[in-house]
CSV table of C-alpha atoms in Angstrom, one decimal:
chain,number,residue,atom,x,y,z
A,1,UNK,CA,-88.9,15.0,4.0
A,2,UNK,CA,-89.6,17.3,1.5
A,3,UNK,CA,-92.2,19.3,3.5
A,4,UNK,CA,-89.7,20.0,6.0
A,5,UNK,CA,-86.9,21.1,3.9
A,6,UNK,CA,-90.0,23.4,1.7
A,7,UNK,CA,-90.9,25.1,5.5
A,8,UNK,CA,-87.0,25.3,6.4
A,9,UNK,CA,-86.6,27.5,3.4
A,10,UNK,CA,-89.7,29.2,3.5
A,11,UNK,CA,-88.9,30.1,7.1
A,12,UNK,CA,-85.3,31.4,5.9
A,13,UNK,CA,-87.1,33.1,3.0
A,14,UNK,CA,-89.5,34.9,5.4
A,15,UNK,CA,-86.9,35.6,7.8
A,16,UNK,CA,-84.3,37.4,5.0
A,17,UNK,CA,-87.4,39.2,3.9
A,18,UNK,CA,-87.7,40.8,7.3
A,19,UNK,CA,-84.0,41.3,7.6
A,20,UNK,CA,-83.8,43.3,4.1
A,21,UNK,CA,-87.2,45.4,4.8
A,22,UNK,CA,-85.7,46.7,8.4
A,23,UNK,CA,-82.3,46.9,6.2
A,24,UNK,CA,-84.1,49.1,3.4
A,25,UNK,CA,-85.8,51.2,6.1
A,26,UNK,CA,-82.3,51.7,8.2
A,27,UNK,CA,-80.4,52.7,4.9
A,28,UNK,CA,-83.2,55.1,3.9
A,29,UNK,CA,-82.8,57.1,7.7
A,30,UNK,CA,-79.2,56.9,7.3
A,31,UNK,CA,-79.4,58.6,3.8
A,32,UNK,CA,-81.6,60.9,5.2
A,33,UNK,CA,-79.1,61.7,7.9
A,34,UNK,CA,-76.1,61.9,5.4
A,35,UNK,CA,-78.2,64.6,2.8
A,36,UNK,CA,-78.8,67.1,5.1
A,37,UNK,CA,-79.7,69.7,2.0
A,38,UNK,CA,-82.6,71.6,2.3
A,39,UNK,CA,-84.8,72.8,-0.7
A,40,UNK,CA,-87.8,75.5,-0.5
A,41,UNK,CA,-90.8,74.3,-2.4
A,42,UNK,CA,-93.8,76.6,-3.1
A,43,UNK,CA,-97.7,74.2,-2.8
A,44,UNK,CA,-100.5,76.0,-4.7
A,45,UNK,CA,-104.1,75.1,-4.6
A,46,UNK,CA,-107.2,76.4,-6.6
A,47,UNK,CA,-110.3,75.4,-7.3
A,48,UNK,CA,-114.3,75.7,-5.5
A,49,UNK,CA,-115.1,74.2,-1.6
A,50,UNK,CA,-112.2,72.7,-0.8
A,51,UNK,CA,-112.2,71.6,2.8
A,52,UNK,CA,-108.8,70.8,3.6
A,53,UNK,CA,-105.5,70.5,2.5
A,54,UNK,CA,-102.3,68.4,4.6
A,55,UNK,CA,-99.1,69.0,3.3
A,56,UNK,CA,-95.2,68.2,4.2
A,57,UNK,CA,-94.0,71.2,6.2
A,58,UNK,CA,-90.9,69.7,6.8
A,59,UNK,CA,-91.2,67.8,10.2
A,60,UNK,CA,-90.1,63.8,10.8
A,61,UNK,CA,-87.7,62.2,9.2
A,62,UNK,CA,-88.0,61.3,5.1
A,63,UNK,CA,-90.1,57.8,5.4
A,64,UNK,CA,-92.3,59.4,7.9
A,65,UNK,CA,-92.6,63.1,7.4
A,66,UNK,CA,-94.8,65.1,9.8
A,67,UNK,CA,-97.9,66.2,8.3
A,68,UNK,CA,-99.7,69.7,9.1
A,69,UNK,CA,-103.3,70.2,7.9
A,70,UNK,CA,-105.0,73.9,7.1
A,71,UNK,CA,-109.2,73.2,7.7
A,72,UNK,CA,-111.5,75.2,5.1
A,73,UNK,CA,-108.8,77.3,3.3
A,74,UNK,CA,-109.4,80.9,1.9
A,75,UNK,CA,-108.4,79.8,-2.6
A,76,UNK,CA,-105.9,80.6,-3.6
A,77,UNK,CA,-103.8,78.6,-1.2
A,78,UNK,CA,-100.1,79.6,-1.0
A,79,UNK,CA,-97.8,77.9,1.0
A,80,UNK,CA,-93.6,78.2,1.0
A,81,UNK,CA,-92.1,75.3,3.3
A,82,UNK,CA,-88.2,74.3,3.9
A,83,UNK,CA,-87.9,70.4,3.4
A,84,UNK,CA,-84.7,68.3,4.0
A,85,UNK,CA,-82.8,65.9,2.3
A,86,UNK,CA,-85.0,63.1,0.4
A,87,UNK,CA,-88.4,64.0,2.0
A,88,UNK,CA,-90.7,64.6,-0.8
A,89,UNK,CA,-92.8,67.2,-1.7
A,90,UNK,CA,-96.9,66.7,-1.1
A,91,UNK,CA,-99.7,68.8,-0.7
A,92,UNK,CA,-103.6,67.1,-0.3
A,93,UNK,CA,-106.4,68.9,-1.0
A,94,UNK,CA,-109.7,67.2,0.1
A,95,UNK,CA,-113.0,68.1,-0.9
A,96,UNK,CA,-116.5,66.8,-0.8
A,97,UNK,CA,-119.3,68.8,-2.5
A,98,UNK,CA,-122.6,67.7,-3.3
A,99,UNK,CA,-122.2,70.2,-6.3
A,100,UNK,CA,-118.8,68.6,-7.6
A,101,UNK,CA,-116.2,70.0,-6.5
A,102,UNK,CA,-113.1,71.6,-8.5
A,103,UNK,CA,-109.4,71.0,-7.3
A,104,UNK,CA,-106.2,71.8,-8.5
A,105,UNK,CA,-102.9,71.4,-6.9
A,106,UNK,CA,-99.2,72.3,-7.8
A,107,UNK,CA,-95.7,72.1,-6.7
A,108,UNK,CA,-92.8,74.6,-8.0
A,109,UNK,CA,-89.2,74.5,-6.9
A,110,UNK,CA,-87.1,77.6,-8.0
A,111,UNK,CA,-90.1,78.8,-10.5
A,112,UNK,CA,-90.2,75.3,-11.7
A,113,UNK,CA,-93.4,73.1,-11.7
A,114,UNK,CA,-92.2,69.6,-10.5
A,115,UNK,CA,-95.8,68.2,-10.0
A,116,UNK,CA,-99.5,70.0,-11.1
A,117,UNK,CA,-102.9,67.5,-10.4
A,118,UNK,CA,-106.7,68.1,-11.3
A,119,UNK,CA,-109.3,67.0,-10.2
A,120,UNK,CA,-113.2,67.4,-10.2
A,121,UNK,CA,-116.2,65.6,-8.9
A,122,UNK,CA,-118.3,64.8,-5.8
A,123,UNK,CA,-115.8,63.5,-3.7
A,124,UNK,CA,-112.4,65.0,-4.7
A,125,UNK,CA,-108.7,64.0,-3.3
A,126,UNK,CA,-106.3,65.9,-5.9
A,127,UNK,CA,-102.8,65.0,-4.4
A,128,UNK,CA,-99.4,66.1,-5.9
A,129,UNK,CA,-96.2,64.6,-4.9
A,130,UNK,CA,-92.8,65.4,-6.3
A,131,UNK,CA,-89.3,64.2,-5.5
A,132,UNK,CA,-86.3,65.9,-3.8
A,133,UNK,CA,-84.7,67.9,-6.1
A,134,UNK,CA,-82.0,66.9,-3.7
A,135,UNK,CA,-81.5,63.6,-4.7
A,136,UNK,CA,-81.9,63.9,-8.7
């Protein structure tokens, strides 16, 4: 008796679960929707033998923005992008360098630095993400 009540709950349990995570996901596009702001961010990247960077250049939608990729880069890497409501700001560099490598990555919004990573070593993934100004 009581193993059947314990799986009758667990199943309801499960079941919620799934129900709120769609939910969460729904409300999150529909915010999306509703903040239609858009903000420019400026990504920087410095450093030695980087050999790529992705970044959010503004595509998709906030929980799945599009991602565009620049292979071997010419440092100092500039980039100005228009993002939209609550999508966050990221920039990626990659690089692998049997000398260590050197990477450093930063995010400024209207001459403000809202994220700035560092990294160094053979294998290096210095990533920067900031919030949406929009939403703070």
């Amino acid at each position: 008796m009581h193993r059947t009540i314990r799986a009758a709950v667990c199943s309801v349990a499960v079941a919620g679960l799934a129900l709120g995570l769609s939910s969460c996901s729904e409300a999150v596009d529909q915010v999306d929707k509703a903040v239609d702001e858009t903000y420019e961010v400026t990504y920087e990247v410095t450093g030695k033998n980087v050999d790529s960077i992705e970044f959010h250049g503004g595509g998709g939608k906030a929980t799945e923005p599009k991602i565009e990729s620049v292979s071997k880069p010419e440092l100092p890497w500039t980039k100005t992008v228009k993002l939209r409501g609550i999508m966050p700001a990221a920039v990626m560099p990659v690089a692998a360098d049997p000398e260590g490598a050197q990477v450093t990555c930063k995010i400024t919004y209207k001459g403000k630095v809202l994220e700035k990573q560092s990294a160094k070593g053979l294998v290096t993934t210095g990533g920067c993400t900031a919030e949406s100004p929009v939403t703070g």
